[in-house]
Coordinates of C-alpha atoms (C1' of nucleotides) in Angstrom, one line a residue:
Chain A
X22 CA -19.7 2.4 -18.0
X23 CA -18.2 0.6 -21.1
X24 CA -21.0 1.1 -23.1
X25 CA -21.1 5.0 -22.5
X26 CA -17.3 4.8 -23.1
X27 CA -17.8 3.3 -26.5
X28 CA -20.7 5.9 -27.2
X29 CA -18.4 8.7 -26.6
X30 CA -15.7 7.1 -28.7
X31 CA -17.9 6.9 -31.5
X32 CA -19.2 10.5 -31.2
X33 CA -15.5 11.8 -30.8
X34 CA -14.5 9.8 -33.9
X35 CA -17.4 11.3 -36.0
X36 CA -15.9 15.0 -35.0
X37 CA -12.8 13.8 -36.2
X38 CA -10.5 12.6 -33.7
X39 CA -9.9 8.7 -33.4
X40 CA -7.0 8.2 -31.1
X41 CA -8.1 9.7 -27.6
X42 CA -8.3 7.7 -24.5
X43 CA -11.8 8.5 -23.2
X44 CA -11.6 9.1 -19.4
X45 CA -14.4 8.3 -17.3
X46 CA -14.4 9.2 -13.8
X47 CA -16.7 9.6 -10.6
X48 CA -16.8 13.3 -9.7
X49 CA -16.0 13.7 -6.0
X50 CA -19.0 16.0 -5.6
X51 CA -22.6 14.5 -6.2
X52 CA -23.8 17.4 -7.9
X53 CA -21.5 16.8 -10.7
X54 CA -23.3 13.4 -11.5
X55 CA -22.3 10.0 -11.5
X56 CA -19.6 10.1 -14.2
X57 CA -17.9 12.7 -16.0
X58 CA -15.8 12.9 -18.9
X59 CA -13.4 15.6 -20.0
X60 CA -13.0 14.8 -23.7
X61 CA -14.1 17.9 -24.8
X62 CA -11.3 19.7 -23.2
X63 CA -8.9 17.2 -24.5
X64 CA -9.8 17.3 -28.0
X65 CA -10.6 21.5 -28.1
X66 CA -7.2 22.3 -28.8
X67 CA -6.8 19.6 -31.8
X68 CA -10.0 20.7 -33.2
X69 CA -9.1 24.6 -32.5
X70 CA -12.6 24.9 -30.9
X71 CA -14.0 26.0 -27.4
X72 CA -14.2 23.2 -24.9
X73 CA -18.0 24.2 -24.1
X74 CA -18.9 24.5 -27.5
X75 CA -17.7 21.0 -28.2
X76 CA -19.4 19.6 -25.0
X77 CA -22.7 21.0 -26.2
X78 CA -22.1 19.2 -29.8
X79 CA -20.9 15.9 -28.1
X80 CA -24.0 15.8 -26.1
X81 CA -26.2 16.4 -28.9
X82 CA -24.8 13.5 -30.8
X83 CA -24.8 11.0 -28.1
X84 CA -27.6 8.3 -27.8
X85 CA -28.1 8.4 -23.9
X86 CA -30.7 5.9 -23.5
X87 CA -28.4 2.9 -25.1
X88 CA -25.8 3.9 -22.5
X89 CA -28.0 3.8 -19.6
X90 CA -27.6 7.4 -18.9
X91 CA -30.7 9.2 -17.8
X92 CA -29.5 12.8 -18.6
X93 CA -26.0 14.9 -19.2
X94 CA -25.1 18.3 -18.5
X95 CA -22.2 20.6 -19.4
X96 CA -20.2 22.1 -16.4
X97 CA -17.2 24.1 -15.6
X98 CA -14.5 24.8 -18.3
X99 CA -16.2 21.9 -20.5
X100 CA -17.0 18.9 -18.2
X101 CA -19.9 16.8 -19.5
X102 CA -21.7 15.3 -16.2
X103 CA -23.6 12.2 -16.8
X104 CA -26.1 10.8 -14.3
X105 CA -27.0 7.1 -14.3
X106 CA -30.4 5.6 -15.2
X107 CA -32.0 4.0 -12.0
X108 CA -31.9 0.4 -13.5
X109 CA -27.9 0.6 -13.4
X110 CA -28.0 0.5 -9.5
X111 CA -30.4 -2.5 -9.6
X112 CA -28.2 -4.4 -12.0
X113 CA -24.9 -3.6 -9.4
X114 CA -26.9 -5.2 -6.5
X115 CA -27.8 -8.4 -8.7
X116 CA -24.3 -8.8 -10.0
X117 CA -22.9 -8.5 -6.4
X118 CA -25.3 -11.3 -4.9
X119 CA -24.8 -13.6 -8.0
X120 CA -21.0 -13.3 -8.1
X121 CA -20.7 -13.4 -4.1
X122 CA -16.8 -13.9 -3.2
X123 CA -16.0 -13.3 -6.5
X124 CA -17.6 -9.8 -6.7
X125 CA -14.6 -7.5 -7.6
X126 CA -12.4 -10.4 -9.4
X127 CA -11.5 -10.0 -12.9
X128 CA -9.7 -11.5 -15.5
X129 CA -7.2 -9.0 -16.4
X130 CA -4.3 -10.7 -15.7
X131 CA -5.3 -14.2 -16.8
X132 CA -2.6 -16.4 -18.3
X133 CA 0.3 -14.1 -16.5
X134 CA 2.7 -16.0 -14.4
X135 CA 3.9 -13.8 -11.6
X136 CA 6.6 -14.3 -8.9
X137 CA 5.9 -12.1 -5.7
X138 CA 8.9 -12.2 -3.3
X139 CA 9.0 -11.2 -0.1
X140 CA 10.1 -11.0 3.7
X141 CA 13.1 -13.3 2.4
X142 CA 14.7 -12.2 6.0
X143 CA 18.1 -13.8 6.6
X144 CA 17.7 -16.9 8.9
X145 CA 20.0 -15.3 11.6
X146 CA 17.3 -14.3 14.1
X147 CA 13.6 -13.8 14.6
X148 CA 11.4 -11.3 12.4
X149 CA 10.8 -7.7 13.3
X150 CA 8.1 -5.5 12.7
X151 CA 9.8 -4.5 9.5
X152 CA 9.5 -7.9 8.1
X153 CA 6.0 -7.8 9.3
X154 CA 5.3 -4.8 7.1
X155 CA 7.0 -6.8 4.2
X156 CA 4.9 -9.8 4.7
X157 CA 1.6 -8.0 5.0
X158 CA 2.4 -5.8 1.7
X159 CA 3.8 -8.7 0.0
X160 CA 0.8 -11.4 0.8
X161 CA -1.7 -8.5 0.0
X162 CA 0.0 -7.6 -3.3
X163 CA -0.3 -11.3 -4.2
X164 CA -3.8 -11.5 -3.2
X165 CA -4.5 -8.3 -5.6
X166 CA -2.9 -10.2 -8.6
X167 CA -4.6 -13.1 -8.0
X168 CA -7.8 -11.4 -7.7
X169 CA -7.2 -9.6 -11.3
X170 CA -6.6 -13.2 -12.7
X171 CA -2.9 -13.7 -12.6
X172 CA -1.2 -16.9 -11.6
X173 CA 0.7 -16.1 -8.3
X174 CA 3.4 -17.6 -6.6
X175 CA 4.4 -16.6 -3.2
X176 CA 8.2 -17.0 -2.6
X177 CA 10.6 -16.5 0.1
X178 CA 14.6 -16.2 -0.5
X179 CA 16.7 -17.5 2.1
X180 CA 20.3 -16.0 2.4
X181 CA 21.5 -19.3 3.7
X182 CA 25.1 -18.9 2.5
X183 CA 27.6 -16.0 2.7
X184 CA 29.3 -14.0 5.4
X185 CA 26.4 -13.3 7.5
X186 CA 25.9 -16.9 8.0
X187 CA 29.4 -17.4 9.2
X188 CA 29.1 -14.7 11.7
X189 CA 25.9 -16.3 13.1
X190 CA 27.5 -19.8 13.3
X191 CA 30.7 -18.1 15.2
X192 CA 28.2 -16.1 17.5
X193 CA 26.2 -19.3 18.4
X194 CA 29.7 -21.4 18.8
X195 CA 30.8 -18.4 21.2
X196 CA 27.1 -18.5 23.2
X197 CA 27.9 -22.4 23.6
X198 CA 31.3 -22.0 25.1
X199 CA 30.0 -19.2 27.4
X200 CA 27.4 -21.4 28.4
X201 CA 29.9 -24.1 29.8
X202 CA 31.8 -21.3 31.8
X203 CA 34.6 -20.8 29.1
X204 CA 35.9 -17.7 27.8
X205 CA 34.5 -16.9 24.3
X206 CA 33.4 -13.5 22.6
X207 CA 31.0 -12.8 20.0
X208 CA 33.0 -12.2 16.8
X209 CA 33.0 -8.7 15.0
X210 CA 29.7 -8.3 13.2
X211 CA 28.4 -11.2 15.1
X212 CA 24.8 -11.3 16.7
X213 CA 24.3 -10.5 20.3
X214 CA 20.7 -11.1 20.8
X215 CA 19.4 -13.2 23.8
X216 CA 17.8 -15.5 21.4
X217 CA 21.2 -17.1 20.6
X218 CA 21.9 -17.8 24.5
X219 CA 18.7 -19.9 24.6
X220 CA 19.6 -21.7 21.2
X221 CA 23.0 -22.6 22.8
X222 CA 21.3 -23.7 25.7
X223 CA 19.2 -26.0 23.8
X224 CA 22.2 -27.3 21.9
X225 CA 23.8 -28.7 24.9
X226 CA 20.7 -30.1 26.1
X227 CA 20.2 -31.9 23.0
X228 CA 23.7 -32.8 22.0
X229 CA 25.2 -33.1 25.2
X230 CA 27.9 -31.0 26.9
X231 CA 30.6 -32.6 25.2
X232 CA 29.5 -30.5 22.4
X233 CA 31.6 -27.8 23.7
X234 CA 34.6 -29.7 23.3
X235 CA 34.2 -30.4 19.7
X236 CA 37.0 -29.1 17.3
X237 CA 36.3 -25.6 16.5
X238 CA 35.6 -26.1 12.6
X239 CA 33.3 -29.1 13.2
X240 CA 31.6 -27.3 16.1
X241 CA 31.0 -24.2 14.0
X242 CA 29.6 -26.2 11.0
X243 CA 27.2 -27.9 13.4
X244 CA 26.2 -24.5 14.8
X245 CA 25.6 -23.0 11.4
X246 CA 23.1 -26.2 10.3
X247 CA 21.1 -26.1 13.5
X248 CA 20.9 -22.3 13.9
X249 CA 19.7 -21.7 10.3
X250 CA 17.5 -24.6 10.8
X251 CA 15.9 -23.2 13.9
X252 CA 15.8 -19.5 12.9
X253 CA 14.1 -20.6 9.7
X254 CA 11.4 -22.7 11.6
X255 CA 10.8 -20.1 13.8
X256 CA 10.5 -17.4 11.2
X257 CA 8.0 -19.8 9.5
X258 CA 5.9 -20.3 12.6
X259 CA 5.7 -16.6 13.1
X260 CA 4.6 -16.2 9.4
X261 CA 2.0 -18.8 9.7
X262 CA 0.7 -17.2 12.7
X263 CA 0.6 -14.0 10.9
X264 CA -1.5 -15.8 8.2
X265 CA 1.1 -15.9 5.6
X266 CA 2.4 -18.9 3.7
X267 CA 4.6 -19.4 1.0
X268 CA 4.4 -21.4 -2.1
X269 CA 8.3 -21.8 -2.6
X270 CA 11.2 -21.2 0.1
X271 CA 14.3 -20.7 -2.3
X272 CA 17.7 -21.4 -0.7
X273 CA 20.8 -19.3 -2.1
X274 CA 22.5 -22.4 -1.2
X275 CA 21.0 -24.3 -4.0
X276 CA 22.2 -21.7 -6.6
X277 CA 25.5 -22.9 -6.0
X278 CA 24.7 -26.6 -5.6
X279 CA 23.0 -26.6 -8.9
X280 CA 25.7 -24.4 -10.7
X281 CA 23.2 -21.6 -11.4
X282 CA 26.1 -19.1 -10.2
X283 CA 28.8 -20.1 -12.5
X284 CA 26.0 -20.8 -15.3
X285 CA 25.4 -17.2 -15.0
X286 CA 29.0 -16.0 -14.9
X287 CA 29.2 -18.1 -18.2
X288 CA 26.2 -16.6 -19.5
X289 CA 27.2 -13.1 -18.8
X290 CA 30.6 -13.8 -20.1
X291 CA 29.1 -15.3 -23.5
X292 CA 27.2 -12.1 -23.8
X293 CA 30.4 -9.9 -23.5
X294 CA 28.7 -8.1 -20.6
X295 CA 31.8 -8.7 -18.4
X296 CA 35.2 -7.7 -18.2
X297 CA 38.3 -7.7 -15.9
X298 CA 39.8 -5.1 -14.3
X299 CA 42.2 -4.5 -11.3
X300 CA 42.1 -8.3 -10.8
X301 CA 38.3 -8.2 -10.2
X302 CA 35.3 -9.3 -12.9
X303 CA 33.2 -6.4 -13.5
X304 CA 29.4 -6.3 -15.2
X305 CA 28.8 -3.6 -17.3
X306 CA 25.2 -2.7 -15.8
X307 CA 26.0 1.0 -16.7
X308 CA 25.0 0.4 -20.3
X309 CA 21.6 -0.6 -19.0
X310 CA 20.5 2.1 -16.5
X311 CA 22.8 1.6 -13.7
X312 CA 24.7 4.5 -12.4
X313 CA 28.2 2.6 -12.6
X314 CA 29.4 -1.0 -13.6
X315 CA 29.4 -3.4 -10.5
X316 CA 32.0 -6.0 -9.3
X317 CA 30.8 -9.8 -9.5
X318 CA 34.1 -11.5 -8.6
X319 CA 36.4 -9.6 -6.2
X320 CA 40.0 -9.8 -6.8
X321 CA 40.4 -12.3 -3.9
X322 CA 38.3 -14.4 -5.9
X323 CA 35.1 -14.5 -3.9
X324 CA 32.0 -13.5 -5.2
X325 CA 30.0 -10.4 -4.2
X326 CA 26.3 -10.9 -3.2
X327 CA 25.2 -9.3 -6.6
X328 CA 26.2 -12.4 -8.6
X329 CA 24.1 -15.0 -6.5
X330 CA 21.2 -12.6 -6.7
X331 CA 21.3 -12.3 -10.5
X332 CA 21.6 -16.0 -10.7
X333 CA 18.3 -16.0 -8.4
X334 CA 16.2 -13.9 -10.8
X335 CA 17.5 -15.2 -14.0
X336 CA 16.2 -18.7 -12.6
X337 CA 12.7 -16.9 -12.0
X338 CA 12.8 -16.1 -15.8
X339 CA 13.8 -19.6 -16.4
X340 CA 10.9 -20.9 -14.4
X341 CA 8.3 -19.3 -16.7
X342 CA 7.6 -16.2 -14.7
X343 CA 6.4 -13.3 -16.9
X344 CA 7.1 -10.9 -13.9
X345 CA 9.2 -10.8 -10.8
X346 CA 8.1 -8.3 -8.1
X347 CA 10.4 -7.9 -5.1
X348 CA 9.4 -6.5 -2.0
X349 CA 12.3 -4.8 -0.5
X350 CA 13.4 -2.9 2.5
X351 CA 13.8 0.8 1.3
X352 CA 17.3 0.5 2.6
X353 CA 18.0 -1.8 -0.3
X354 CA 16.8 0.8 -2.8
X355 CA 20.2 1.6 -4.1
X356 CA 20.0 -2.1 -5.4
X357 CA 16.9 -1.8 -7.6
X358 CA 18.6 -0.1 -10.6
X359 CA 21.6 -2.6 -10.9
X360 CA 19.1 -5.8 -10.5
X361 CA 16.7 -4.1 -13.2
X362 CA 19.9 -3.5 -15.4
X363 CA 21.0 -7.0 -14.9
X364 CA 17.7 -8.4 -16.2
X365 CA 17.2 -6.1 -19.0
X366 CA 20.9 -7.0 -20.3
X367 CA 20.2 -10.5 -20.0
X368 CA 17.1 -10.2 -22.4
X369 CA 14.3 -9.9 -19.9
X370 CA 11.3 -7.8 -20.8
X371 CA 11.4 -4.1 -19.6
X372 CA 9.0 -4.8 -17.0
X373 CA 9.9 -8.1 -15.9
X374 CA 11.6 -7.0 -12.7
X375 CA 10.2 -4.6 -10.3
X376 CA 10.8 -3.6 -6.9
X377 CA 8.4 -2.6 -4.1
X378 CA 10.1 -0.7 -1.3
X379 CA 8.8 -0.7 2.3
X380 CA 10.1 2.0 4.5
X381 CA 11.2 0.9 7.7
X382 CA 8.8 0.9 10.6
X383 CA 9.3 3.1 13.4
X384 CA 7.3 1.9 16.7
X385 CA 5.8 4.0 19.2
X386 CA 4.6 2.9 22.7
X387 CA 3.4 5.1 25.4
X388 CA 4.4 8.0 23.3
X389 CA 8.1 7.5 22.8
X390 CA 9.8 5.3 20.1
X391 CA 10.7 1.8 20.7
X392 CA 14.2 1.5 19.1
X393 CA 15.2 -1.6 17.4
X394 CA 18.5 -3.2 16.0
X395 CA 18.6 -6.8 15.0
X396 CA 22.5 -7.0 15.7
X397 CA 22.2 -5.7 19.2
X398 CA 18.9 -7.9 19.8
X399 CA 16.9 -5.3 21.0
X400 CA 14.3 -4.8 18.2
X401 CA 10.7 -5.2 18.3
X402 CA 9.9 -8.6 17.3
X403 CA 6.9 -9.2 15.1
X404 CA 5.8 -12.2 17.3
X405 CA 5.5 -9.8 20.0
X406 CA 3.6 -7.5 18.0
X407 CA 1.4 -10.0 17.0
X408 CA 0.5 -11.1 20.7
X409 CA -0.2 -7.6 21.6
X410 CA -2.3 -6.6 18.9
X411 CA -3.5 -9.7 17.3
X412 CA -3.3 -10.4 13.5
X413 CA -6.0 -8.5 12.1
X414 CA -5.0 -5.4 13.7
X415 CA -0.9 -5.9 12.8
X416 CA -1.9 -6.5 9.3
X417 CA -4.4 -3.6 8.7
X418 CA -2.2 -1.2 10.1
X419 CA 1.0 -2.3 8.0
X420 CA -1.6 -1.9 5.0
X421 CA -3.0 1.4 6.1
X422 CA -0.3 3.2 4.5
X423 CA 1.6 3.3 1.2
X424 CA 4.6 1.1 1.5
X425 CA 7.3 3.9 0.6
X426 CA 6.2 6.1 3.0
X427 CA 7.7 6.3 6.4
X428 CA 5.4 4.8 9.0
X429 CA 4.7 5.2 12.6
X430 CA 3.3 1.9 14.3
X431 CA 1.4 3.2 17.1
X432 CA 1.0 0.1 19.5
X433 CA -1.1 1.9 21.9
X434 CA -3.7 2.7 19.2
X435 CA -3.5 -0.7 17.6
X436 CA -4.2 -2.4 20.8
X437 CA -7.2 -0.1 22.0
X438 CA -10.4 -1.6 21.5
X439 CA -12.4 1.7 20.8
X440 CA -13.4 3.5 18.0
X441 CA -10.1 5.3 17.7
X442 CA -8.8 1.9 15.9
X443 CA -9.6 1.8 12.3
X444 CA -9.7 -2.1 11.8
X445 CA -12.5 -2.2 14.2
X446 CA -14.6 0.3 12.4
X447 CA -14.5 -1.7 9.1
X448 CA -15.0 -5.0 10.8
X449 CA -17.7 -3.6 13.0
X450 CA -19.5 -2.5 9.7
X451 CA -19.4 -6.2 8.5
X452 CA -20.5 -7.6 12.0
X453 CA -23.7 -5.2 11.9
X454 CA -24.8 -6.7 8.5
X455 CA -24.6 -10.0 9.6
X456 CA -26.4 -9.0 12.9
X457 CA -29.4 -8.0 10.7
X458 CA -29.4 -11.4 9.3
X459 CA -29.4 -13.0 12.8
X460 CA -32.2 -10.9 13.9
X461 CA -34.0 -11.6 10.3
X462 CA -33.1 -15.2 11.3
X463 CA -31.9 -16.1 7.8
X464 CA -28.9 -17.3 6.1
X465 CA -27.4 -14.5 4.1
X466 CA -26.6 -16.6 1.4
X467 CA -30.3 -17.1 0.9
X468 CA -30.8 -13.4 -0.1
X469 CA -32.0 -13.2 -3.5
X470 CA -33.0 -10.2 -6.0
X471 CA -36.0 -12.5 -7.6
X472 CA -39.1 -10.7 -7.0
X473 CA -37.6 -7.8 -4.9
X474 CA -38.4 -4.3 -6.3
X475 CA -35.2 -2.6 -5.8
X476 CA -36.3 0.6 -6.7
X477 CA -37.4 1.0 -3.0
X478 CA -33.7 1.8 -2.2
X479 CA -34.7 5.5 -3.0
X480 CA -33.0 7.2 -0.1
X481 CA -29.7 9.3 -0.9
X482 CA -27.7 7.4 1.3
X483 CA -29.0 4.1 -0.1
X484 CA -27.9 5.4 -3.7
X485 CA -24.7 6.5 -2.6
X486 CA -24.1 3.1 -0.8
X487 CA -25.0 1.1 -4.1
X488 CA -22.8 3.5 -6.2
X489 CA -19.7 2.9 -3.9
X490 CA -20.4 -0.5 -4.0
X491 CA -20.2 -0.4 -7.9
X492 CA -16.7 1.1 -7.6
X493 CA -15.3 -2.0 -5.8
X494 CA -14.1 -3.7 -9.1
X495 CA -12.5 -0.7 -10.0
X496 CA -10.7 -0.1 -7.2
X497 CA -9.6 -3.7 -6.9
X498 CA -7.9 -3.6 -10.4
X499 CA -6.2 0.0 -9.9
X500 CA -4.7 -1.2 -6.6
X501 CA -3.5 -4.3 -8.4
X502 CA -2.2 -2.1 -11.3
X503 CA -0.3 0.0 -8.9
X504 CA 0.7 -2.8 -6.5
X505 CA -0.7 -0.5 -3.5
X506 CA -3.1 -2.4 -1.3
X507 CA -3.5 0.8 0.8
X508 CA -6.4 1.7 -1.9
X509 CA -8.4 -1.1 -0.5
X510 CA -8.0 0.0 2.9
X511 CA -8.9 3.3 1.9
X512 CA -11.9 2.1 0.0
X513 CA -13.2 -0.1 2.9
X514 CA -13.1 2.8 5.2
X515 CA -15.2 4.8 3.1
X516 CA -17.4 2.1 2.4
X517 CA -17.7 1.3 6.4
X518 CA -18.6 4.9 7.0
X519 CA -21.4 4.9 4.6
X520 CA -22.6 1.5 5.7
X521 CA -22.3 2.8 9.4
X522 CA -24.2 5.9 8.6
X523 CA -26.9 4.3 6.6
X524 CA -27.3 1.6 9.5
X525 CA -28.0 4.2 12.2
X526 CA -30.6 6.2 10.3
X527 CA -32.7 3.2 8.8
X528 CA -34.1 -0.1 9.9
X529 CA -34.4 -3.2 8.0
X530 CA -36.2 -5.8 9.9
X531 CA -39.8 -5.0 10.1
X532 CA -40.2 -2.0 8.0
X533 CA -42.7 -3.6 5.7
X534 CA -42.1 -6.7 3.5
X535 CA -41.3 -5.1 0.4
X536 CA -39.1 -2.5 1.8
X537 CA -37.4 -4.9 4.2
X538 CA -36.6 -7.4 0.9
X539 CA -35.1 -4.5 -1.0
X540 CA -33.0 -3.5 2.1
X541 CA -31.8 -7.1 3.0
X542 CA -30.2 -7.2 -0.6
X543 CA -28.6 -3.9 0.3
X544 CA -27.2 -5.2 3.6
X545 CA -26.1 -8.6 1.8
X546 CA -24.3 -6.6 -0.8
X547 CA -22.2 -4.3 1.7
X548 CA -21.6 -7.5 3.7
X549 CA -20.2 -9.1 0.6
X550 CA -18.2 -6.4 -0.7
X551 CA -16.6 -5.7 3.1
X552 CA -15.8 -9.2 3.4
X553 CA -14.2 -9.5 -0.2
X554 CA -12.0 -6.3 0.5
X555 CA -11.0 -7.8 4.0
X556 CA -10.0 -10.9 2.5
X557 CA -7.7 -9.3 0.0
X558 CA -6.0 -7.5 2.9
X559 CA -5.7 -10.8 4.9
X560 CA -7.8 -9.6 7.6
X561 CA -10.9 -11.4 8.9
X562 CA -14.7 -10.2 8.5
X563 CA -16.0 -11.7 11.8
X564 CA -19.9 -12.4 12.4
X565 CA -19.6 -11.1 15.8
X566 CA -16.9 -9.3 17.7
Chain B
rG244 C1' 29.3 15.7 -3.5
rC245 C1' 25.9 12.6 -6.4
rG246 C1' 21.5 9.4 -6.4
rC247 C1' 16.5 7.7 -4.8
rC248 C1' 12.0 8.3 -1.4
rC249 C1' 9.2 11.8 1.4
rG250 C1' 7.4 16.8 2.9
rU251 C1' -0.6 17.8 2.7
rA252 C1' -5.3 20.5 9.0
rG253 C1' -2.3 20.0 16.1
rC254 C1' -1.2 14.4 14.6
rU255 C1' -1.5 9.9 11.4
rC256 C1' -2.5 9.8 6.5
rA257 C1' -6.0 10.0 1.6
rA258 C1' -6.8 12.2 -3.1
rC259 C1' -9.4 7.6 -8.9
rU260 C1' -2.4 8.2 -12.0
rG261 C1' -3.2 16.1 -14.8
rG262 C1' -9.4 17.7 -13.2
rA263 C1' -14.2 20.8 -10.7
rU264 C1' -14.8 24.1 -3.8
rA265 C1' -7.5 19.5 -1.6
rG266 C1' -10.6 14.9 1.5
rA267 C1' -10.8 11.1 6.1
rG268 C1' -9.5 9.7 10.7
rC269 C1' -7.8 11.0 15.7
rA270 C1' -7.5 15.1 19.1
rU271 C1' -10.7 19.6 20.2
rC272 C1' -15.7 21.7 20.7
rA273 C1' -21.2 21.2 20.5
rG274 C1' -25.0 17.7 19.7
rA275 C1' -28.3 12.6 19.0
rC276 C1' -30.2 6.7 21.5
rU277 C1' -36.5 2.7 25.4
rU278 C1' -30.7 0.3 18.9
rC279 C1' -31.1 -5.1 13.6
rG280 C1' -24.7 -5.0 19.1
rG281 C1' -23.1 2.9 20.8
rA282 C1' -16.5 -0.5 18.8
rU283 C1' -22.3 4.1 16.5
rC284 C1' -24.3 8.7 14.3
rU285 C1' -24.9 14.5 13.1
rG286 C1' -22.5 19.0 12.9
rA287 C1' -18.5 22.7 13.7
rG288 C1' -13.9 25.0 13.8
rG289 C1' -9.1 23.7 11.8
rG290 C1' -5.0 24.7 5.1
rU291 C1' -0.6 29.9 1.0
rU292 C1' -0.4 21.1 -0.2
rG293 C1' 7.5 23.2 2.8
rG294 C1' 9.3 28.2 -0.2
rG295 C1' 9.8 30.2 -5.3
rG296 C1' 9.5 29.7 -10.3
rG297 C1' 7.8 27.0 -14.9
rU298 C1' 4.8 23.8 -18.5
rU299 C1' -1.5 24.5 -19.9
rC300 C1' -8.1 25.5 -20.6
rG301 C1' -6.3 23.3 -15.4
rA302 C1' -0.9 21.5 -10.9
rG303 C1' -1.0 18.3 -4.4
rU304 C1' 0.2 15.6 -8.7
rC305 C1' 4.7 16.9 -14.4
rC306 C1' 9.7 20.1 -15.0
rC307 C1' 13.3 23.6 -12.7
rU308 C1' 15.5 25.5 -8.1
rC309 C1' 16.2 26.3 -3.1
rC310 C1' 14.7 24.6 2.7
rG311 C1' 14.1 20.4 5.7
rG312 C1' 13.8 14.7 6.7
rG313 C1' 15.0 9.3 5.5
rC314 C1' 17.9 6.2 2.8
rG315 C1' 21.7 5.0 -0.7
rU316 C1' 26.3 5.9 -2.7
rA317 C1' 31.7 -0.8 -1.2
rC318 C1' 35.9 -5.6 -4.8
rC319 C1' 29.7 -5.2 2.4
rA320 C1' 25.3 -8.4 2.9

RNA sequence: GCGCCCGUAGCUCAACUGGAUAGAGCAUCAGACUUCGGAUCUGAGGGUUGGGGGUUCGAGUCCCUCCGGGCGUACCA
């Protein structure tokens, strides 16, 4: 493909146009060949000539055989369609078997350090399904970036300072006193979930009943520490069950301890980006693409949430990351511009900060919506979802859709063990490949292309399968480039469809030694690609189901 | 009011970043098996891509404008 691109570049340059990006793509229609280009149409206007006429000339000047093309055709308004030489398909299979689990990986991002921050749930309660979507998406984005050679750090930011944590501590304290029969109310804006009653019980058991007699300030302080720690531990455990592990857990409180907040304030002041107005300190983000300037320090002297967040992202740059990707709930989208503006004003590159937004998840069960609200405590917990659907189904479902599309999680569908459930469909294709090797009584890793006549894979559906397998690396790099794991899902479902169809029509074991060898190579290649794709998604590729 | 996201088959969603006749799954209907695991396969029907205008060889995709949904719009976090 690169050979053809170079060859086209040369011919187009001969025609007098040098600065054109040659786009080569796989036509949707197989009668349009294996590859197609629109260069003739692109340059037609500049050369003031007819596209089809130019296409003729381009084809005439091409040295097809050096680009492994069997023949070319001109079609439609001026497309040039190419058919690959048969040898190309054999090379694809050799490549897949040779590279194994590395097939699809590339070095595009080599030397680039990327920080992917996701979930970052407040330590005020259990994770809910929205966090699950963020976790699956962030983890898959990180995996995609790794697959393209980036050096990736998965990071979780803990808001362990600030007003919400105060409310949490007060809520726990109220539950403790209620538990020993006293009058106490959950404060305004506090947390009503039952999990805090359980926590209060545990505190009384572990600390003794006299805990309820501690002076208010001291008790709330203890409640804060215990609550944050226990919520964090529970979140980590849920995430671990979900197959997500973080390289760095970053506490907001450490920003204060290490004076990064005040340092940031100093730097902004030094760069003359801030000013006083109405007794507050403002940050001139409007000059960098934000809709308006923002307050950093309120007139009562306390900081807004924005300031520690700037300090945090400034620290990401200081730690040597070339990019900082944040996976946020879509309800924070109003925050994107100001953070981007802040980083730009501090001299970070234009593409340093990037937010990926996930729409909140709506959950349906038995045909009706299950409402969840963190404050009232009646949300759908991620843990419950995992228990019901299993990790594979939950992760797969979260990744099926673009992150910024609204998404309805149908619990009934995800828990159904039938062909209506897409995750099983893909896994099943993999299982079937494994089943063939069981029947053949051989280790799939022993499959080799040595001495195998791959031209025997002449059935149309076999050719189509190899061509799709050949697209996997491009699919991975595109998905990584756009930070869209759902592209892998779409690809896998298409691949599984071809695999299952082929499997149904053709046999492998017992069709005669030569053909059997050739088909075993194809089976192995399909198995490898299915597994590699599922691995990026964080979904298992089972041998049996 | 202003800003961002979204609107594609009955339902849930794709569409290779502007390409050729807009595709899958589910649901519906009609078929296939003495199977290397039927959690399968083959086929059919189903569309003015929310409406209208524009940009160009070419628009679901870009621009404008309406309509509808979601979210944001704090000296909240």
